mmCIF file with all atom_site columns, C-alpha atoms in Angstrom:
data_model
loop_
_atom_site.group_PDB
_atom_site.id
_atom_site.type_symbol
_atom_site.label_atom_id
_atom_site.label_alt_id
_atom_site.label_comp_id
_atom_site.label_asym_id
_atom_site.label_entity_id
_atom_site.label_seq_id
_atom_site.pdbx_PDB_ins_code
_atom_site.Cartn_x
_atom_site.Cartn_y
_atom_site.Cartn_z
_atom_site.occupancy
_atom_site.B_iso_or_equiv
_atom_site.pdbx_formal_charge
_atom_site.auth_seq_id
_atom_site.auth_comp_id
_atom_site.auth_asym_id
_atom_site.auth_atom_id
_atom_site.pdbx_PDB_model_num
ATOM 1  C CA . UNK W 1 1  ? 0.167   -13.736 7.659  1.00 0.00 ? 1  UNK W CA 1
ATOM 2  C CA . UNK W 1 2  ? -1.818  -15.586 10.293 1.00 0.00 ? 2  UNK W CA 1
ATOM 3  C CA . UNK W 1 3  ? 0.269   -17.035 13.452 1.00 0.00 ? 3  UNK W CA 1
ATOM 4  C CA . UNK W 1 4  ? -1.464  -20.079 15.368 1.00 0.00 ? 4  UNK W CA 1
ATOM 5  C CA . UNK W 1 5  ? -0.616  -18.725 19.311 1.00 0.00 ? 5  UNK W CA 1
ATOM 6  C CA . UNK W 1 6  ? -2.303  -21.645 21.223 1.00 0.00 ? 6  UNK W CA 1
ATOM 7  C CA . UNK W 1 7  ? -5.238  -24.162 20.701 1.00 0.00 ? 7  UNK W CA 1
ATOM 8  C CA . UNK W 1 8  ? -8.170  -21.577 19.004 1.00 0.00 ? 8  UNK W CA 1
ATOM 9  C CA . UNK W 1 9  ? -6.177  -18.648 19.129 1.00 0.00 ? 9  UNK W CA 1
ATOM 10 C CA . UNK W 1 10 ? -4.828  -17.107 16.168 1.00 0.00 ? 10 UNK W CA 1
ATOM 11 C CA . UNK W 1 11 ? -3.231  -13.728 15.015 1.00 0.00 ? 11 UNK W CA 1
ATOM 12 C CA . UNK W 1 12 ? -1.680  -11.650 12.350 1.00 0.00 ? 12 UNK W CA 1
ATOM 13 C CA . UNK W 1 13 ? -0.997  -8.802  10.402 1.00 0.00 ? 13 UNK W CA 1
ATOM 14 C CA . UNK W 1 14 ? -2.422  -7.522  7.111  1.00 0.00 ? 14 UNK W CA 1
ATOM 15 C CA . UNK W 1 15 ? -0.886  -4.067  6.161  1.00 0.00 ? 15 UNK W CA 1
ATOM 16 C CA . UNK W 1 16 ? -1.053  -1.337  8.396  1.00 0.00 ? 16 UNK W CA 1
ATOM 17 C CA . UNK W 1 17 ? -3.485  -3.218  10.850 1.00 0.00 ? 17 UNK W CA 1
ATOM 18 C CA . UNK W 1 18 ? -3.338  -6.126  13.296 1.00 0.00 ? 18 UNK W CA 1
ATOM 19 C CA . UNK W 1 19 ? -5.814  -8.542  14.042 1.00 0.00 ? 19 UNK W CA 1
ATOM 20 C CA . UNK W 1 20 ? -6.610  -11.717 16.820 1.00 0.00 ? 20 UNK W CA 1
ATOM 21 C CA . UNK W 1 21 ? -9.340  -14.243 16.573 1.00 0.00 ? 21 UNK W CA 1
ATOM 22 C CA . UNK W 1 22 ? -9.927  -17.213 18.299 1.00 0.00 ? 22 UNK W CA 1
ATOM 23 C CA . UNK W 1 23 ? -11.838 -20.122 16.872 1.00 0.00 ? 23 UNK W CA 1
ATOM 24 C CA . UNK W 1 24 ? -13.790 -22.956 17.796 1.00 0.00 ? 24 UNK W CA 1
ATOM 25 C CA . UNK W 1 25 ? -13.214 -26.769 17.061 1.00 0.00 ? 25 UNK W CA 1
ATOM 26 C CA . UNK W 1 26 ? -16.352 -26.884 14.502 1.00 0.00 ? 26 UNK W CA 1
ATOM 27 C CA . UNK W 1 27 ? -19.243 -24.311 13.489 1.00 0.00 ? 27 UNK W CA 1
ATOM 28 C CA . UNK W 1 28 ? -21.135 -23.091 15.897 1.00 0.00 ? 28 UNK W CA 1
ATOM 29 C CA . UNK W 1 29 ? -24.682 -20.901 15.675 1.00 0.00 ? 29 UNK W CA 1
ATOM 30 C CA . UNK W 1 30 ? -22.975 -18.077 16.683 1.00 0.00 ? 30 UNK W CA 1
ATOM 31 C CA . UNK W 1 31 ? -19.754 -17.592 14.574 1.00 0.00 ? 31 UNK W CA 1
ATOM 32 C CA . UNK W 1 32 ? -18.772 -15.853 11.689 1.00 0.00 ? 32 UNK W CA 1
ATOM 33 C CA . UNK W 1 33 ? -20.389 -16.485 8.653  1.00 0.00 ? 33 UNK W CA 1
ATOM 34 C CA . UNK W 1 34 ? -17.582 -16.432 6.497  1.00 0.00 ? 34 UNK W CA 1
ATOM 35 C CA . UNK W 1 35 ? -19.751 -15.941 3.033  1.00 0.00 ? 35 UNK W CA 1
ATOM 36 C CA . UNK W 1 36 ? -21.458 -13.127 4.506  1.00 0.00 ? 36 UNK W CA 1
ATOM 37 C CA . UNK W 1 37 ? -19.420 -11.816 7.490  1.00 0.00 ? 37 UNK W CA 1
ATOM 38 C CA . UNK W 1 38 ? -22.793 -11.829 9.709  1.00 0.00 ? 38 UNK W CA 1
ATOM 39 C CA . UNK W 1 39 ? -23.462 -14.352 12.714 1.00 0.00 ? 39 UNK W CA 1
ATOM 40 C CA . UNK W 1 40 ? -24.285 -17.345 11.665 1.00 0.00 ? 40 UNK W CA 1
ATOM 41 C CA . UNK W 1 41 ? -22.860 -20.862 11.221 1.00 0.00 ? 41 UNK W CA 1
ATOM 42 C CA . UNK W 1 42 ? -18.825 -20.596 11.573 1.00 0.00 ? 42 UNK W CA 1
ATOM 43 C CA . UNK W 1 43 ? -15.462 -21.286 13.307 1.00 0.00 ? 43 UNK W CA 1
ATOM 44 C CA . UNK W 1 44 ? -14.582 -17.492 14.080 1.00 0.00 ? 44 UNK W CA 1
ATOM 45 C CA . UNK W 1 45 ? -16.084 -16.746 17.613 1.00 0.00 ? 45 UNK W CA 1
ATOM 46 C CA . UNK W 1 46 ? -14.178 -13.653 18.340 1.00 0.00 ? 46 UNK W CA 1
ATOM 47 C CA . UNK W 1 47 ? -12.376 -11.397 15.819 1.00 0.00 ? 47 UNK W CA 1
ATOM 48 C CA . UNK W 1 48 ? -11.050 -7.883  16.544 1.00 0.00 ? 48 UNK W CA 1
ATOM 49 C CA . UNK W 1 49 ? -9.025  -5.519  13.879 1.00 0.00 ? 49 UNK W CA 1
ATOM 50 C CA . UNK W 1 50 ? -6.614  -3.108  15.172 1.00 0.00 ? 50 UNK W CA 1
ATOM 51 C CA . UNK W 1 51 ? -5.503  -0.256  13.474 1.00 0.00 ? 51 UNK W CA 1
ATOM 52 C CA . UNK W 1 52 ? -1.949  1.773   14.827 1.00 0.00 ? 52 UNK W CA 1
ATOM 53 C CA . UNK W 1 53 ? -1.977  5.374   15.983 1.00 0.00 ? 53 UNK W CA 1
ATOM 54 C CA . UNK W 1 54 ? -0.508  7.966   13.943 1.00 0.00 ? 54 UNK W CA 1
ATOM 55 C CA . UNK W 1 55 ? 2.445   9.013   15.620 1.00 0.00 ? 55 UNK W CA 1
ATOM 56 C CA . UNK W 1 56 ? 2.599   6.607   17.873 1.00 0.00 ? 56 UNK W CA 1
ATOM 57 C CA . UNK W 1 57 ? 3.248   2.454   19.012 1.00 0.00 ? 57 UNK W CA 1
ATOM 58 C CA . UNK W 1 58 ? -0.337  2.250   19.933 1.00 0.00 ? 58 UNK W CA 1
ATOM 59 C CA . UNK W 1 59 ? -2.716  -0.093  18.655 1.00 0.00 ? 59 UNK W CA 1
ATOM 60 C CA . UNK W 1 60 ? -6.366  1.244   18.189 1.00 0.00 ? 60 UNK W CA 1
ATOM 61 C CA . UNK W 1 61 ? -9.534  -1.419  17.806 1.00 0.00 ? 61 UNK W CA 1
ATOM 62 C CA . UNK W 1 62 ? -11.304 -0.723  14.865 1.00 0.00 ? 62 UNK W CA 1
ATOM 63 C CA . UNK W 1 63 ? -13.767 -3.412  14.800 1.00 0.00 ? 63 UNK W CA 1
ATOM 64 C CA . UNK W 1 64 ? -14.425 -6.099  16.880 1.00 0.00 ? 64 UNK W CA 1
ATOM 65 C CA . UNK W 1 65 ? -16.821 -9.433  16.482 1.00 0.00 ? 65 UNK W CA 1
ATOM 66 C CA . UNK W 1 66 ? -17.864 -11.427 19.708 1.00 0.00 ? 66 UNK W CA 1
ATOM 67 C CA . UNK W 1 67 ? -21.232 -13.576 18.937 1.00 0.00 ? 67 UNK W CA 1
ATOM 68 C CA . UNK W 1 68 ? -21.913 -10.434 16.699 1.00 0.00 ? 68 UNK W CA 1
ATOM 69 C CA . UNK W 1 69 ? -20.576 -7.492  16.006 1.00 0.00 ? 69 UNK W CA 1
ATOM 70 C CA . UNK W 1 70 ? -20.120 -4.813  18.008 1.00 0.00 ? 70 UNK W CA 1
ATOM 71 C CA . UNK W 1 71 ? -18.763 -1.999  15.938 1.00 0.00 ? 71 UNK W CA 1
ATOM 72 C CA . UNK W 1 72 ? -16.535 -1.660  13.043 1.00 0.00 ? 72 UNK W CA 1
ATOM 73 C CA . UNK W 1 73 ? -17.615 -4.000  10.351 1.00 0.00 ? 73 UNK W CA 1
ATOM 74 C CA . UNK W 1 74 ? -19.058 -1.457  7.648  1.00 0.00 ? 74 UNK W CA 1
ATOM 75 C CA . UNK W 1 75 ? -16.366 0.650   7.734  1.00 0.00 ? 75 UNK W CA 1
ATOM 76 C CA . UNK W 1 76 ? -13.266 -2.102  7.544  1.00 0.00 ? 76 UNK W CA 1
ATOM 77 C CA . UNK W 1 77 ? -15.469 -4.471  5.601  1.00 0.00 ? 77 UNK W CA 1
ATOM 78 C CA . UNK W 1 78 ? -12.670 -4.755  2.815  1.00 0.00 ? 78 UNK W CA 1
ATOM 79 C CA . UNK W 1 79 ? -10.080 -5.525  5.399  1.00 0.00 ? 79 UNK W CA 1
ATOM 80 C CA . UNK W 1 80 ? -12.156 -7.459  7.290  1.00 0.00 ? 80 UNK W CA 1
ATOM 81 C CA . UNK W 1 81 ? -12.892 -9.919  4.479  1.00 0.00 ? 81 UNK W CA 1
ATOM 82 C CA . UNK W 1 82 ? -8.916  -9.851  3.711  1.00 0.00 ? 82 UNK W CA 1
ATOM 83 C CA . UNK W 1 83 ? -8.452  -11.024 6.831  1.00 0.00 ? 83 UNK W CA 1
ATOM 84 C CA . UNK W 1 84 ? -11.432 -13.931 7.215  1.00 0.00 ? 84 UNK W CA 1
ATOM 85 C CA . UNK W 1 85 ? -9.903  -15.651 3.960  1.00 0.00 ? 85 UNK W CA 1
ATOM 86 C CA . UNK W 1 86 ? -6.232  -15.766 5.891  1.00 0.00 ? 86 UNK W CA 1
ATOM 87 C CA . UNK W 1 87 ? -7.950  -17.117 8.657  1.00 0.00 ? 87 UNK W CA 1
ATOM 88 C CA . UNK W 1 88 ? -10.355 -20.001 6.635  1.00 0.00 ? 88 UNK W CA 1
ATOM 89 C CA . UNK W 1 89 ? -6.638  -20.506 4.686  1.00 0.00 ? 89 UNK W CA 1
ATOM 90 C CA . UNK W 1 90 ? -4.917  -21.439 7.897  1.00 0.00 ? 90 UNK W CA 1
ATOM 91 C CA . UNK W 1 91 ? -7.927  -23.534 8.697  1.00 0.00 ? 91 UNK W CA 1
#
């Protein structure tokens, strides 16, 4: 379930992982497409999936997205699209 924290900032949690993203006001060239989950014309700027430690309270990131991603996004891919259609629900 996705949490508005502040103006652009919004975060939640999906199963066994956590995730924070912060959006901007309208699409910009270098957000997440959210048909294809590449950069390209979207709200998401920033978007980073945390998964928890076995064993522990720790939170791992998995995959993170900042103007494009950085790592993680064939791997979660599922999740990740889980979690883009919460956030475009919110709106």
């Amino acid at each position: 379930m996705a949490t508005p924290r502040r103006a652009g900032h919004v975060e939640g949690i999906l199963g066994s992982y956590r995730w924070e993203a912060f959006l901007a006001r309208a699409p910009v060239s270098y957000g997440l497409d959210t048909a294809t989950l590449y950069k390209g014309s979207g709200r998401i700027v920033r978007l980073a999936l945390y998964a928890r430690l076995p064993g522990t309270r720790l939170w791992r990131k998995v995959a993170a997205y900042h103007r494009g991603w950085l790592f993680g996004r064939r791997r979660y891919l599922d999740v990740l699209r889980r979690v883009v259609d919460e956030i475009e629900a919110v709106g």
